[in-house]
Short mmCIF file of C-alpha atoms in Angstrom, two decimals:
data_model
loop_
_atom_site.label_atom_id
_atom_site.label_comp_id
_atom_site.label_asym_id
_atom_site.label_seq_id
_atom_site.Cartn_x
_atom_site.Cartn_y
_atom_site.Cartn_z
CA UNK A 1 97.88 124.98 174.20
CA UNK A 2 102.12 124.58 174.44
CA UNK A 3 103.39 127.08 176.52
CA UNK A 4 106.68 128.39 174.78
CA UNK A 5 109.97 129.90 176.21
CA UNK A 6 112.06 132.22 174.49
CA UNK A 7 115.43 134.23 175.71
CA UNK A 8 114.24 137.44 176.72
CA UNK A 9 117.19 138.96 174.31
CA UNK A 10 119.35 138.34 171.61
CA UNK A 11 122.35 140.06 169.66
CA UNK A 12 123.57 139.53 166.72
CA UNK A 13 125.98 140.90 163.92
CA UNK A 14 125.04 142.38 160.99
CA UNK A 15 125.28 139.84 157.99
CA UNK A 16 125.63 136.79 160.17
CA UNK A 17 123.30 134.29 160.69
CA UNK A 18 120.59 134.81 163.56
CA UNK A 19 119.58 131.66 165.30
CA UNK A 20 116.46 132.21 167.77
CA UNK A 21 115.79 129.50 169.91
CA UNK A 22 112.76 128.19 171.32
CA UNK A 23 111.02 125.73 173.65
CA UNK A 24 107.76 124.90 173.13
CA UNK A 25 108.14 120.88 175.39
CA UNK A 26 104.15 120.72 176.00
CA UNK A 27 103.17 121.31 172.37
CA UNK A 28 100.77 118.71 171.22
CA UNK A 29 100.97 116.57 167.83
CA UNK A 30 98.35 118.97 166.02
CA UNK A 31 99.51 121.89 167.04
CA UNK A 32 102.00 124.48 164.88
CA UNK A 33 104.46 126.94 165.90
CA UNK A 34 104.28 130.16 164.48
CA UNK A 35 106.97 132.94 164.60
CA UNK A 36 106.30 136.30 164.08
CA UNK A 37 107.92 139.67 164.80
CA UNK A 38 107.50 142.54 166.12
CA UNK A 39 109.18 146.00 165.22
CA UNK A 40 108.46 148.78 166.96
CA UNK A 41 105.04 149.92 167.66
CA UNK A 42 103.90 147.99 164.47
CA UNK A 43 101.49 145.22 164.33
CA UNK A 44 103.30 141.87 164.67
CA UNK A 45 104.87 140.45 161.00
CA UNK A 46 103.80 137.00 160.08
CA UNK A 47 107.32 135.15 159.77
CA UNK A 48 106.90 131.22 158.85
CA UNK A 49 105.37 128.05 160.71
CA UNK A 50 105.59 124.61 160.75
CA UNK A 51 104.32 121.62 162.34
CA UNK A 52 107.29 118.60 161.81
CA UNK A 53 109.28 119.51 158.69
CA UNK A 54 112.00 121.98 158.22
CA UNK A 55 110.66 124.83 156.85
CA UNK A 56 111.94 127.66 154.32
CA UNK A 57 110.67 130.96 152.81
CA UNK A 58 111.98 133.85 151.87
CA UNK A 59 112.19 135.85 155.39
CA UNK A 60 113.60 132.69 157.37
CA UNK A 61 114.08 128.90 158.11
CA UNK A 62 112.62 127.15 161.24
CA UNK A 63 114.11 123.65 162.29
CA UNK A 64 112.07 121.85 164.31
CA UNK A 65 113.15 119.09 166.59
CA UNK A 66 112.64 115.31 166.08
CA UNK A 67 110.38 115.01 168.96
CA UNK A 68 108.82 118.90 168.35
CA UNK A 69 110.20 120.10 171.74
CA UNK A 70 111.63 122.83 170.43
CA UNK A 71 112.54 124.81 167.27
CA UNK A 72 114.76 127.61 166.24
CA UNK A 73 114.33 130.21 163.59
CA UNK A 74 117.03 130.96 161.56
CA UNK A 75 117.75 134.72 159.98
CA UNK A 76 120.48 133.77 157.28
CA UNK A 77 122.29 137.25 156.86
CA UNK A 78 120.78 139.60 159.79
CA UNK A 79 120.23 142.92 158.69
CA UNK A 80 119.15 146.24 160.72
CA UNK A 81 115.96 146.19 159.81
CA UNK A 82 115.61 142.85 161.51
CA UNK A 83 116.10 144.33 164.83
CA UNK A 84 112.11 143.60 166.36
CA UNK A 85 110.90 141.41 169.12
CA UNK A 86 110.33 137.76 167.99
CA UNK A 87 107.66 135.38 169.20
CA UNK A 88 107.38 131.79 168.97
CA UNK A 89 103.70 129.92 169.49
CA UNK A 90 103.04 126.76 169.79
CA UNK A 91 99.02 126.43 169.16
CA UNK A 92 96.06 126.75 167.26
CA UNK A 93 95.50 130.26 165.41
CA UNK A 94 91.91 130.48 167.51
CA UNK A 95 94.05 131.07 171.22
CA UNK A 96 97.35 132.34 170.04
CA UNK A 97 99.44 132.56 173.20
CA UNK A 98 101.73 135.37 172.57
CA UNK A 99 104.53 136.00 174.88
CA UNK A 100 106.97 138.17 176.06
CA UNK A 101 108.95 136.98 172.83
CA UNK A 102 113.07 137.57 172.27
CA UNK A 103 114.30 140.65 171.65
CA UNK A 104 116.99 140.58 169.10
CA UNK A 105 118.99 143.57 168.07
CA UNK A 106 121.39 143.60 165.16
CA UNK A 107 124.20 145.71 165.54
CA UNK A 108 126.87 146.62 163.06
CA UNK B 1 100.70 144.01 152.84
CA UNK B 2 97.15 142.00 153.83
CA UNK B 3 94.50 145.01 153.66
CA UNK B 4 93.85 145.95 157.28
CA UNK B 5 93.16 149.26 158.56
CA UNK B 6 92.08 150.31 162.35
CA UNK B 7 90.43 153.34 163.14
CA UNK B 8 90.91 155.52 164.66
CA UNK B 9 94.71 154.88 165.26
CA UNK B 10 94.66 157.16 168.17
CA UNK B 11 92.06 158.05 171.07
CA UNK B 12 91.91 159.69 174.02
CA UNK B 13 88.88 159.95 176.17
CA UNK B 14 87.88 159.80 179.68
CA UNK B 15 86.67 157.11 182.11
CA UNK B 16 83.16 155.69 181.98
CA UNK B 17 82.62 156.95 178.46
CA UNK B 18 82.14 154.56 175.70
CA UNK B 19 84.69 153.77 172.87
CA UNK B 20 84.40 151.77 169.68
CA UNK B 21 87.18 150.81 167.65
CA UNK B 22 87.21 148.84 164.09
CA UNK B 23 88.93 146.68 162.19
CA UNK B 24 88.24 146.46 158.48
CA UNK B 25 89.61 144.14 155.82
CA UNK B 26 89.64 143.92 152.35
CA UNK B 27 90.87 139.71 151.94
CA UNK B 28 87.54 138.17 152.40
CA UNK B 29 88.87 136.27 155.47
CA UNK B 30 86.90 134.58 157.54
CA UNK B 31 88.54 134.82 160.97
CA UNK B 32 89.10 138.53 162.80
CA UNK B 33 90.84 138.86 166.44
CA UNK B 34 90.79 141.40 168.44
CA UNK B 35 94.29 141.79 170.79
CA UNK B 36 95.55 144.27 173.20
CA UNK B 37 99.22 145.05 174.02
CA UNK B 38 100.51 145.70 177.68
CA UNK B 39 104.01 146.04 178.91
CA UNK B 40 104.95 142.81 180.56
CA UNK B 41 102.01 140.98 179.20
CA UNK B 42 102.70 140.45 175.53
CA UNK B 43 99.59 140.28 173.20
CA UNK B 44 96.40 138.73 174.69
CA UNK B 45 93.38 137.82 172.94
CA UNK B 46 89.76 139.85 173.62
CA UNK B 47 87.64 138.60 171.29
CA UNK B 48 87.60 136.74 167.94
CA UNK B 49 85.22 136.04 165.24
CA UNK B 50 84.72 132.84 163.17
CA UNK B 51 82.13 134.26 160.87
CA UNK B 52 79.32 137.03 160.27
CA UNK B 53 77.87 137.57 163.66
CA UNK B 54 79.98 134.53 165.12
CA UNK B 55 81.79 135.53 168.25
CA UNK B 56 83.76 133.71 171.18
CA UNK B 57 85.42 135.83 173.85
CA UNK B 58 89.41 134.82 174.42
CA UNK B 59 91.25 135.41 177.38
CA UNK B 60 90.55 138.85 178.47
CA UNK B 61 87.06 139.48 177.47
CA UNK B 62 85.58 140.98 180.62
CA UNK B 63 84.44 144.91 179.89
CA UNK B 64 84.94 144.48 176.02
CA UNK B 65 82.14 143.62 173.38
CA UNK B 66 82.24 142.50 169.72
CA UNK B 67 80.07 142.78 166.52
CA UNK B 68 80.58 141.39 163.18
CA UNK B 69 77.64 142.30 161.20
CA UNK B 70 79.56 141.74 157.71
CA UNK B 71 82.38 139.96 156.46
CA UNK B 72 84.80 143.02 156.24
CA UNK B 73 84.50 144.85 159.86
CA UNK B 74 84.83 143.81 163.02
CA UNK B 75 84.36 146.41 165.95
CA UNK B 76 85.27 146.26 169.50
CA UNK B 77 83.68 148.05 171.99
CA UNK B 78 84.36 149.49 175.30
CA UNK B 79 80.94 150.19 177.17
CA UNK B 80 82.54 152.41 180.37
CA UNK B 81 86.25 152.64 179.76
CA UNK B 82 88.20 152.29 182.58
CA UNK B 83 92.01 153.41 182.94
CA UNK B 84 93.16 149.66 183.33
CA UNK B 85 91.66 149.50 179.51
CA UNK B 86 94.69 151.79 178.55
CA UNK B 87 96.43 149.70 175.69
CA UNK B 88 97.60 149.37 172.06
CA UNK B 89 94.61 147.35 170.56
CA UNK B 90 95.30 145.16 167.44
CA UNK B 91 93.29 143.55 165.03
CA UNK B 92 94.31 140.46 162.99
CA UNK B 93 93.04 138.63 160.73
CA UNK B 94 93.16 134.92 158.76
CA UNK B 95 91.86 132.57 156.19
CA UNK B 96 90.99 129.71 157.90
CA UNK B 97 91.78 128.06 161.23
CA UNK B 98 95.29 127.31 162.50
CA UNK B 99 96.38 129.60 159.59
CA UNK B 100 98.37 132.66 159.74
CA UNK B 101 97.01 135.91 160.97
CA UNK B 102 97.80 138.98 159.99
CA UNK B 103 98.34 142.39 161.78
CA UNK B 104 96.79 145.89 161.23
CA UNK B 105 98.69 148.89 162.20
CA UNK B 106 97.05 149.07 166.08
CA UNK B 107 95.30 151.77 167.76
CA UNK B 108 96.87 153.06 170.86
CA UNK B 109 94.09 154.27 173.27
CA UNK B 110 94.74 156.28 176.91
CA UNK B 111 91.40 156.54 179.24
CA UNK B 112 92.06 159.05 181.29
#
């Protein structure tokens, strides 16, 4: 299963863009990458995945690399309430490697 | 929301005493994980469950048991609790493999 590194933290302005980066180098061709979040002390939030292609929905956009070394999730207008730790996997759902994730806190 | 609910949310209780916690779901999924949260260790994976009465232990399975004797429930049990078993416990679950799982609310246990 890839192994993943993440920033331990993150800031970002409210209403800007947030742009969470990730490396995920030993991820193999099957394998996804999965963001989720975390606020606090709730269960971690589903957020997107994708395996090659860009990816879109209505929370966030992850670009992933050419060669699927690494990928960064993209918060268009940060609010708040998107203040949470964010995790990046690289593997399959059945041994979900979570780590210590990015912390990102949006300030005003 | 997916429909996941952990009880109890809360629990204290003492060392070598036993302590079951479930998971229940209302989707139908197949797939149910058990998880515990530590500081400085991120989420790690106890147990998960691939189908009625279908098991396989994940990365910190020692001192924890499973039992999935229907679709909607999935229980985790501590035979002897020990202190080091102190943790937020989450369960997850998800439609099919290499899908997305999703999160109950957690149960945050102290063994005292």
């Amino acid at each position: 299963d890839a192994k993943t590194t993440q920033p331990t933290s993150m800031d970002c302005a409210e209403g800007r863009a947030a742009n969470l980066p990730c490396n995920h180098s030993t991820i193999s061709g099957n394998e996804y990458v999965y963001w989720y979040r975390q606020i606090h002390s709730q269960g971690p939030q589903y957020i997107i995945h994708g395996l090659k292609n860009n990816e879109t929905n209505e929370m966030a956009s992850l670009i992933i690399t050419e060669d699927r070394k690494s990928s960064t999730l993209i918060l268009p207008h940060a609010t708040l309430r998107d203040t949470a730790v964010y995790y990046c996997i690289g593997g399959n759902n059945n041994d979900m490697r979570f780590g210590a994730g990015t912390r990102l806190t949006v300030k005003p | 929301d997916a429909g996941i609910t952990q009880s109890p949310r809360h629990k204290v209780t003492e060392t070598g005493t036993p302590v079951t916690l479930r998971c229940h779901q209302t989707e139908n999924h197949r797939y149910m994980y058990w998880y515990r949260q530590d500081p400085g260790h991120g989420l790690r994976l106890i147990h998960y469950s691939y189908g009625v009465k279908d098991t396989d232990k994940g990365e910190v399975s020692d001192g924890y048991s499973v039992s999935r004797s229907k679709t909607e429930d999935f229980l985790l049990t501590l035979e002897s609790a020990t202190s080091s078993q102190t943790s937020v416990y989450f369960c997850a679950i998800s439609e099919r493999h290499q899908e997305t799982q999703y999160f109950g609310p957690g149960t945050r246990l102290l063994v005292l």
